[in-house]
Tab-separated table of C-alpha atoms and ligand atoms in Angstrom:
chain	number	residue	atom	x	y	z
A	183	MET	CA	48.271	11.987	-6.685
A	184	LEU	CA	47.715	9.435	-3.906
A	185	GLY	CA	48.710	5.810	-4.329
A	186	SER	CA	45.861	3.289	-4.585
A	187	PHE	CA	46.905	1.840	-1.221
A	188	TYR	CA	45.625	4.943	0.565
A	189	ARG	CA	42.281	5.228	-1.158
A	190	PRO	CA	40.301	2.632	0.869
A	191	ALA	CA	41.611	4.129	4.111
A	192	LEU	CA	40.602	7.585	3.000
A	193	LEU	CA	37.178	6.397	1.926
A	194	TRP	CA	36.699	4.691	5.285
A	195	ALA	CA	37.712	7.864	7.131
A	196	ALA	CA	35.286	9.934	5.035
A	197	ALA	CA	32.458	7.453	5.658
A	198	SER	CA	33.084	7.468	9.426
A	199	THR	CA	33.096	11.248	9.498
A	200	LEU	CA	29.793	11.315	7.613
A	201	ALA	CA	28.305	8.768	10.023
A	202	VAL	CA	29.365	10.916	12.996
A	203	ILE	CA	27.855	14.027	11.405
A	204	LEU	CA	24.591	12.187	10.730
A	205	SER	CA	24.416	10.852	14.267
A	206	LEU	CA	24.866	14.404	15.544
A	207	THR	CA	21.878	15.719	13.579
A	208	PRO	CA	19.020	14.167	15.526
A	209	GLY	CA	15.885	13.184	13.711
A	210	LYS	CA	16.863	13.769	10.104
A	211	SER	CA	18.469	10.496	9.050
A	212	ALA	CA	16.378	8.196	11.240
A	213	GLN	CA	13.288	10.168	10.293
A	214	ALA	CA	13.926	9.692	6.611
A	215	GLU	CA	14.551	5.945	6.930
A	216	THR	CA	11.390	4.836	8.695
A	217	ALA	CA	8.793	6.888	6.868
A	218	PHE	CA	10.468	6.496	3.473
A	219	ASP	CA	10.424	2.743	3.917
A	220	PHE	CA	6.705	2.743	4.746
A	221	ASN	CA	6.029	4.950	1.748
A	222	ARG	CA	7.804	2.560	-0.614
A	223	LYS	CA	5.615	-0.271	0.649
A	224	LEU	CA	2.492	1.853	0.249
A	225	GLY	CA	3.216	2.063	-3.482
A	226	SER	CA	0.082	2.569	-5.494
A	227	GLY	CA	-3.418	2.510	-4.050
A	228	ILE	CA	-7.016	3.539	-4.513
A	229	ASN	CA	-9.481	5.527	-2.393
A	230	LEU	CA	-12.594	3.713	-1.275
A	231	GLY	CA	-14.441	7.010	-1.632
A	232	ASN	CA	-18.092	7.983	-1.155
A	233	ALA	CA	-18.708	5.098	1.254
A	234	LEU	CA	-17.677	5.562	4.889
A	235	GLU	CA	-17.136	9.312	4.564
A	236	ALA	CA	-20.786	9.922	3.644
A	237	PRO	CA	-22.821	11.062	6.675
A	238	LYS	CA	-24.038	7.442	6.740
A	239	GLU	CA	-22.582	4.687	4.585
A	240	GLY	CA	-24.857	4.294	1.546
A	241	ASP	CA	-26.024	7.945	1.529
A	242	TRP	CA	-23.763	8.605	-1.451
A	243	GLY	CA	-24.493	5.360	-3.255
A	244	VAL	CA	-21.568	3.228	-2.111
A	245	ILE	CA	-21.681	0.404	0.433
A	246	LEU	CA	-18.362	-1.402	0.771
A	247	GLN	CA	-18.478	-5.020	-0.386
A	248	PRO	CA	-16.001	-7.773	0.476
A	249	GLU	CA	-15.221	-8.324	-3.207
A	250	TYR	CA	-14.047	-4.718	-3.621
A	251	PHE	CA	-10.932	-5.514	-1.618
A	252	THR	CA	-10.267	-8.699	-3.575
A	253	LEU	CA	-10.675	-6.889	-6.886
A	254	ILE	CA	-8.381	-4.058	-5.822
A	255	LYS	CA	-5.665	-6.457	-4.741
A	256	ALA	CA	-5.998	-8.589	-7.873
A	257	ALA	CA	-5.667	-5.464	-10.048
A	258	GLY	CA	-2.220	-4.844	-8.582
A	259	PHE	CA	-2.779	-2.111	-5.980
A	260	ASN	CA	-0.835	-2.158	-2.714
A	261	HIS	CA	-3.137	-0.209	-0.454
A	262	VAL	CA	-6.525	1.396	0.051
A	263	ARG	CA	-7.158	4.830	1.496
A	264	LEU	CA	-10.237	4.698	3.684
A	265	PRO	CA	-12.024	8.050	4.021
A	266	VAL	CA	-14.227	8.071	7.145
A	267	SER	CA	-16.774	10.533	8.508
A	268	TRP	CA	-16.177	9.999	12.235
A	269	SER	CA	-17.870	13.236	13.275
A	270	THR	CA	-21.342	12.096	12.145
A	271	HIS	CA	-20.952	8.981	14.313
A	272	ALA	CA	-19.697	10.548	17.559
A	273	ALA	CA	-21.551	12.177	20.458
A	274	VAL	CA	-21.612	15.964	20.346
A	275	ASP	CA	-20.816	16.240	24.076
A	276	ALA	CA	-17.756	15.082	26.007
A	277	PRO	CA	-16.389	12.433	26.055
A	278	TYR	CA	-17.548	12.400	22.402
A	279	THR	CA	-18.007	8.645	22.280
A	280	ILE	CA	-17.927	7.125	18.786
A	281	GLU	CA	-20.819	4.722	18.081
A	282	PRO	CA	-19.544	1.156	18.691
A	283	ALA	CA	-21.406	-0.195	15.632
A	284	PHE	CA	-19.601	2.289	13.401
A	285	VAL	CA	-16.226	1.422	14.928
A	286	GLU	CA	-17.012	-2.221	14.149
A	287	ARG	CA	-17.798	-1.344	10.544
A	288	VAL	CA	-14.453	0.421	10.146
A	289	ASP	CA	-12.734	-2.563	11.814
A	290	TRP	CA	-14.403	-4.798	9.252
A	291	ALA	CA	-13.034	-2.711	6.370
A	292	ILE	CA	-9.515	-2.731	7.832
A	293	LYS	CA	-9.716	-6.511	8.237
A	294	GLN	CA	-10.921	-6.986	4.652
A	295	ALA	CA	-7.955	-4.985	3.435
A	296	ARG	CA	-5.495	-6.893	5.593
A	297	ASP	CA	-6.940	-10.298	4.608
A	298	ASN	CA	-6.243	-9.260	1.017
A	299	GLY	CA	-2.711	-8.072	1.694
A	300	LEU	CA	-3.568	-4.388	1.288
A	301	LYS	CA	-2.198	-1.659	3.526
A	302	VAL	CA	-4.630	0.958	4.827
A	303	VAL	CA	-4.505	4.731	5.205
A	304	LEU	CA	-7.377	5.525	7.573
A	305	ASN	CA	-8.456	9.147	7.712
A	306	MET	CA	-11.037	11.573	9.066
A	307	HIS	CA	-13.068	13.226	6.308
A	308	HIS	CA	-15.759	15.926	6.121
A	309	TYR	CA	-15.796	17.275	9.667
A	310	GLU	CA	-17.552	20.397	8.364
A	311	GLN	CA	-18.023	22.041	11.778
A	312	LEU	CA	-14.284	21.820	12.432
A	313	GLU	CA	-13.599	23.630	9.170
A	314	ALA	CA	-16.149	26.311	10.080
A	315	ASP	CA	-14.954	26.837	13.652
A	316	PRO	CA	-11.680	25.040	14.441
A	317	ALA	CA	-11.360	26.384	17.997
A	318	ALA	CA	-14.827	25.200	19.032
A	319	HIS	CA	-14.152	21.686	17.716
A	320	THR	CA	-10.531	21.095	18.732
A	321	GLN	CA	-11.331	19.082	21.865
A	322	ARG	CA	-13.836	16.882	20.068
A	323	PHE	CA	-11.429	16.302	17.181
A	324	ILE	CA	-8.624	15.244	19.530
A	325	ALA	CA	-10.998	13.133	21.626
A	326	MET	CA	-12.148	11.224	18.535
A	327	TRP	CA	-8.557	10.553	17.505
A	328	GLN	CA	-7.717	9.436	21.019
A	329	GLN	CA	-10.502	6.839	20.830
A	330	ILE	CA	-9.575	5.687	17.320
A	331	ALA	CA	-5.889	5.458	18.194
A	332	GLU	CA	-6.421	3.572	21.455
A	333	HIS	CA	-8.859	1.198	19.805
A	334	LEU	CA	-6.443	0.404	16.956
A	335	GLN	CA	-3.160	0.506	18.867
A	336	LYS	CA	-2.546	-3.249	18.578
A	337	GLU	CA	-2.967	-3.267	14.788
A	338	PRO	CA	0.150	-4.140	12.791
A	339	ASP	CA	2.141	-1.315	11.232
A	340	ASP	CA	0.477	-1.742	7.818
A	341	LEU	CA	-2.162	0.742	9.006
A	342	ALA	CA	-1.485	4.488	8.869
A	343	PHE	CA	-3.583	7.290	10.389
A	344	GLU	CA	-4.335	10.494	8.501
A	345	PHE	CA	-5.777	12.983	10.974
A	346	TYR	CA	-7.647	15.153	8.516
A	347	ASN	CA	-8.457	15.145	4.830
A	348	GLU	CA	-7.796	18.458	3.075
A	349	PRO	CA	-7.708	21.033	5.897
A	350	ALA	CA	-9.297	24.182	4.442
A	351	ARG	CA	-11.763	27.030	4.954
A	352	ASN	CA	-11.166	28.466	8.462
A	353	ILE	CA	-8.313	26.062	9.214
A	354	ASN	CA	-5.399	28.335	8.377
A	355	ALA	CA	-1.753	27.253	8.539
A	356	ASP	CA	-1.182	28.308	12.173
A	357	LYS	CA	-4.340	26.574	13.336
A	358	TRP	CA	-3.557	23.437	11.373
A	359	ASN	CA	0.063	23.184	12.499
A	360	SER	CA	-1.027	23.548	16.097
A	361	LEU	CA	-4.020	21.168	15.844
A	362	PHE	CA	-1.879	18.554	14.135
A	363	ALA	CA	0.862	18.778	16.778
A	364	GLN	CA	-1.629	18.512	19.660
A	365	THR	CA	-3.395	15.542	18.095
A	366	LEU	CA	-0.106	13.800	17.359
A	367	LYS	CA	0.945	14.167	20.989
A	368	THR	CA	-2.261	12.446	22.115
A	369	VAL	CA	-2.061	9.698	19.483
A	370	ARG	CA	1.605	9.016	20.201
A	371	SER	CA	0.820	7.926	23.776
A	372	SER	CA	-1.011	4.857	22.433
A	373	ASN	CA	0.724	4.508	19.025
A	374	PRO	CA	4.338	5.577	19.497
A	375	ARG	CA	5.555	4.517	16.066
A	376	ARG	CA	2.553	4.308	13.741
A	377	CYS	CA	2.890	6.132	10.421
A	378	VAL	CA	0.830	9.333	10.463
A	379	VAL	CA	-0.074	11.085	7.217
A	380	VAL	CA	-0.294	14.879	7.123
A	381	GLY	CA	-0.738	17.407	4.352
A	382	PRO	CA	-0.791	21.183	3.983
A	383	ILE	CA	-3.838	23.475	4.164
A	384	ASP	CA	-5.782	24.611	1.112
A	385	TRP	CA	-7.015	21.085	0.368
A	386	ASN	CA	-3.524	19.589	0.605
A	387	ASP	CA	-2.224	21.866	-2.102
A	388	VAL	CA	1.396	21.635	-3.259
A	389	GLY	CA	1.607	25.435	-3.107
A	390	GLU	CA	0.993	25.358	0.673
A	391	LEU	CA	3.710	22.852	1.598
A	392	HIS	CA	5.859	25.794	2.665
A	393	SER	CA	3.412	26.614	5.484
A	394	LEU	CA	3.455	23.118	6.968
A	395	GLN	CA	5.453	23.018	10.216
A	396	LEU	CA	5.878	19.510	11.486
A	397	PRO	CA	6.889	18.218	14.902
A	398	ASN	CA	10.156	16.327	15.160
A	399	ASP	CA	8.664	12.866	14.653
A	400	LYS	CA	10.251	10.199	12.501
A	401	ASN	CA	7.032	8.508	11.349
A	402	LEU	CA	5.298	11.233	9.392
A	403	LEU	CA	4.340	10.896	5.734
A	404	VAL	CA	3.459	14.095	3.901
A	405	THR	CA	0.487	14.070	1.542
A	406	ILE	CA	-0.571	16.278	-1.342
A	407	HIS	CA	-3.717	16.015	-3.469
A	408	TYR	CA	-3.406	16.546	-7.181
A	409	TYR	CA	-6.317	17.785	-9.313
A	410	ALA	CA	-4.632	20.330	-11.576
A	411	PRO	CA	-5.849	21.783	-13.823
A	412	LYS	CA	-9.087	21.922	-11.843
A	413	ARG	CA	-11.145	23.144	-14.803
A	414	PHE	CA	-10.271	19.835	-16.461
A	415	THR	CA	-10.533	17.415	-13.499
A	416	HIS	CA	-13.597	19.042	-11.928
A	417	GLN	CA	-15.575	19.975	-15.013
A	418	GLY	CA	-19.291	19.590	-14.324
A	419	ALA	CA	-18.689	18.747	-10.633
A	420	SER	CA	-21.770	20.032	-8.808
A	421	TRP	CA	-19.959	20.446	-5.440
A	422	ILE	CA	-17.629	23.040	-6.974
A	423	GLY	CA	-20.471	25.403	-7.923
A	424	PRO	CA	-22.084	26.664	-11.117
A	425	GLU	CA	-18.761	27.697	-12.707
A	426	ALA	CA	-17.833	24.023	-13.066
A	427	ASP	CA	-20.462	23.653	-15.776
A	428	LYS	CA	-18.667	26.299	-17.828
A	429	TRP	CA	-15.586	24.051	-17.848
A	430	LEU	CA	-17.421	21.190	-19.585
A	431	GLY	CA	-15.588	20.060	-22.700
A	432	THR	CA	-12.107	20.909	-21.359
A	433	LYS	CA	-9.625	18.368	-22.639
A	434	TRP	CA	-6.194	17.309	-21.466
A	435	THR	CA	-3.898	16.227	-24.254
A	436	GLY	CA	-0.489	16.010	-22.619
A	437	SER	CA	0.784	19.009	-24.595
A	438	ALA	CA	4.236	20.384	-23.844
A	439	LYS	CA	2.700	23.179	-21.730
A	440	GLU	CA	0.391	20.829	-19.788
A	441	THR	CA	3.250	18.425	-19.127
A	442	ALA	CA	5.600	21.214	-18.072
A	443	ASP	CA	2.997	22.569	-15.606
A	444	MET	CA	2.492	19.151	-14.092
A	445	THR	CA	6.220	18.481	-13.890
A	446	ALA	CA	6.753	21.831	-12.158
A	447	ASP	CA	4.181	20.925	-9.470
A	448	PHE	CA	5.769	17.543	-8.822
A	449	ASP	CA	9.270	19.024	-8.804
A	450	LYS	CA	8.111	21.574	-6.247
A	451	ALA	CA	6.790	18.820	-3.964
A	452	ALA	CA	9.973	16.795	-4.411
A	453	ASP	CA	12.173	19.805	-3.608
A	454	TRP	CA	10.199	20.421	-0.423
A	455	GLY	CA	10.441	16.748	0.495
A	456	ARG	CA	14.205	16.723	-0.004
A	457	LEU	CA	14.697	19.919	1.957
A	458	HIS	CA	12.688	18.623	4.914
A	459	ALA	CA	13.692	14.958	4.596
A	460	ARG	CA	10.079	13.816	4.304
A	461	PRO	CA	8.551	11.250	1.938
A	462	ILE	CA	5.577	12.295	-0.211
A	463	TYR	CA	2.229	10.576	-0.809
A	464	VAL	CA	-0.185	11.751	-3.521
A	465	GLY	CA	-3.192	10.660	-1.459
A	466	GLU	CA	-5.781	11.743	-4.050
A	467	PHE	CA	-5.748	12.409	-7.773
A	468	GLY	CA	-8.421	11.827	-10.376
A	469	ALA	CA	-10.557	13.339	-13.119
A	470	TYR	CA	-14.361	13.384	-12.833
A	471	GLU	CA	-16.534	11.328	-15.168
A	472	LYS	CA	-17.834	14.396	-17.023
A	473	ALA	CA	-14.438	14.777	-18.736
A	474	ASP	CA	-13.886	12.693	-21.871
A	475	MET	CA	-12.331	9.283	-21.316
A	476	ASP	CA	-9.315	9.803	-23.600
A	477	SER	CA	-8.274	12.910	-21.686
A	478	ARG	CA	-8.883	11.219	-18.326
A	479	VAL	CA	-6.704	8.306	-19.327
A	480	LEU	CA	-3.854	10.498	-20.574
A	481	TRP	CA	-3.967	12.696	-17.467
A	482	THR	CA	-4.183	9.754	-15.072
A	483	LYS	CA	-1.247	8.033	-16.752
A	484	ALA	CA	0.773	11.247	-16.617
A	485	VAL	CA	0.125	11.812	-12.903
A	486	ARG	CA	1.052	8.218	-12.084
A	487	ALA	CA	4.252	8.514	-14.085
A	488	GLN	CA	5.147	11.757	-12.277
A	489	ALA	CA	4.483	10.153	-8.888
A	490	GLN	CA	6.616	7.172	-9.770
A	491	SER	CA	9.509	9.090	-11.239
A	492	HIS	CA	9.613	11.356	-8.181
A	493	GLY	CA	9.522	8.420	-5.743
A	494	PHE	CA	6.066	9.305	-4.352
A	495	SER	CA	3.359	6.810	-3.419
A	496	ASP	CA	-0.159	7.525	-4.667
A	497	ALA	CA	-3.850	6.689	-4.385
A	498	TYR	CA	-6.403	7.295	-7.136
A	499	TRP	CA	-9.639	9.094	-6.244
A	500	GLU	CA	-11.701	6.834	-6.336
A	501	PHE	CA	-12.856	3.250	-6.741
A	502	CYS	CA	-16.511	3.083	-7.863
A	503	SER	CA	-18.279	6.432	-7.809
A	504	GLY	CA	-18.090	9.600	-9.962
A	505	PHE	CA	-14.358	9.280	-10.671
A	506	GLY	CA	-14.607	5.500	-10.513
A	507	ALA	CA	-12.053	3.218	-12.082
A	508	TYR	CA	-14.556	0.405	-11.412
A	509	ASP	CA	-18.131	0.209	-12.666
A	510	PRO	CA	-20.196	-1.279	-9.815
A	511	GLN	CA	-23.344	-1.770	-11.943
A	512	GLY	CA	-21.565	-3.564	-14.771
A	513	LYS	CA	-19.292	-5.208	-12.152
A	514	LYS	CA	-16.179	-4.565	-14.200
A	515	TRP	CA	-13.160	-2.284	-14.251
A	516	ARG	CA	-13.142	0.623	-16.686
A	517	THR	CA	-10.187	-0.934	-18.428
A	518	PRO	CA	-8.574	2.194	-19.924
A	519	LEU	CA	-8.516	3.856	-16.503
A	520	LEU	CA	-7.296	0.738	-14.745
A	521	ASP	CA	-4.537	0.333	-17.310
A	522	ALA	CA	-3.546	3.962	-16.844
A	523	LEU	CA	-3.308	3.319	-13.101
A	524	THR	CA	-1.592	-0.020	-13.022
A	525	VAL	CA	0.384	-0.486	-16.203
A	526	THR	CA	3.497	1.041	-14.694
A	527	THR	CA	3.142	-0.806	-11.389
A	528	LYS	CA	2.682	-4.370	-12.598
B	804	BGC	C1	-13.615	14.956	-1.444
B	804	BGC	C2	-14.619	14.462	-2.426
B	804	BGC	C3	-14.346	14.992	-3.797
B	804	BGC	C4	-12.901	14.762	-4.169
B	804	BGC	C5	-12.589	15.442	-5.453
B	804	BGC	C6	-12.284	14.558	-1.924
B	804	BGC	O1	-11.324	14.836	-0.967
B	804	BGC	O2	-13.863	14.407	-0.216
B	804	BGC	O3	-15.903	14.835	-2.003
B	804	BGC	O4	-15.131	14.324	-4.727
B	804	BGC	O5	-12.033	15.195	-3.160
B	804	BGC	O6	-13.038	16.750	-5.418
């Protein structure tokens, strides 16, 4: 047994060796630090959905109001995710110029968030033609991100870019990994350190994390979307198709089986995150209004608790539309949902 005199020296030697090993594995430790720190600050947020990602703001019944940002901050959220349909506001021919008035509108939303102390995750949403034919739309996609990135390059680091919401359909893993890497290269020339959010194909499904191949970049935050079980969260959702009506009446009670399934999904994401030294952001989760409120509340609370206990940040889908935690007509929060979302964060 060694005398106590030697222990500090041994500990110091072990720590120095570890530091040398870490410094010899480029990327990993530094990578973890920067993006993990951003993710902690992101905390809990809410999606300002069905507004700027409609073909035109207002088409889907939501026009962003200044008080939305104030309400969101006052309720205890740390950030907003801002879904944006850039492709319906950009020229179809090179250089694919984005309409200045639309850029100004997005600037306004970012400023509202900042004035209220909210961080922003700004994305591109619903570029349907890209999903149908990725090759034909690659140049336009990158050109739009080049414009967005150059325009916003002076913004403080409380703004993150998410290149594409839920890559799916004809965007397979190879295409997505390559499109993401090309776009990142372009964006990094104007925004060398900005946090960039990226998720796997198949609508950011946990089960596809394994196919995500990321460039060696220390400021990437990995996102997943959580809507399982879909027959509960998407019951009666017209955009899913006629089968969604057959799911009406599905409840979620937090049974041992339901909880174990959810835990397994979150454990899987956490394992992947640990293995690849990447932080995780649950950028969307929510249950549609056709489900009963008691089940929605239980499920929402359970997802939040999973996110928190696994060290993930999260953003509820969404503020004031079909999944809405806020009732824009009555001008009040749906208190049970808000409590489910914020009780653990306050
Ligand atoms: C889609 C929305 C949809 C939500 C839940 C989002 O990513 O953009 O249209 O309501 O997911 O399905």
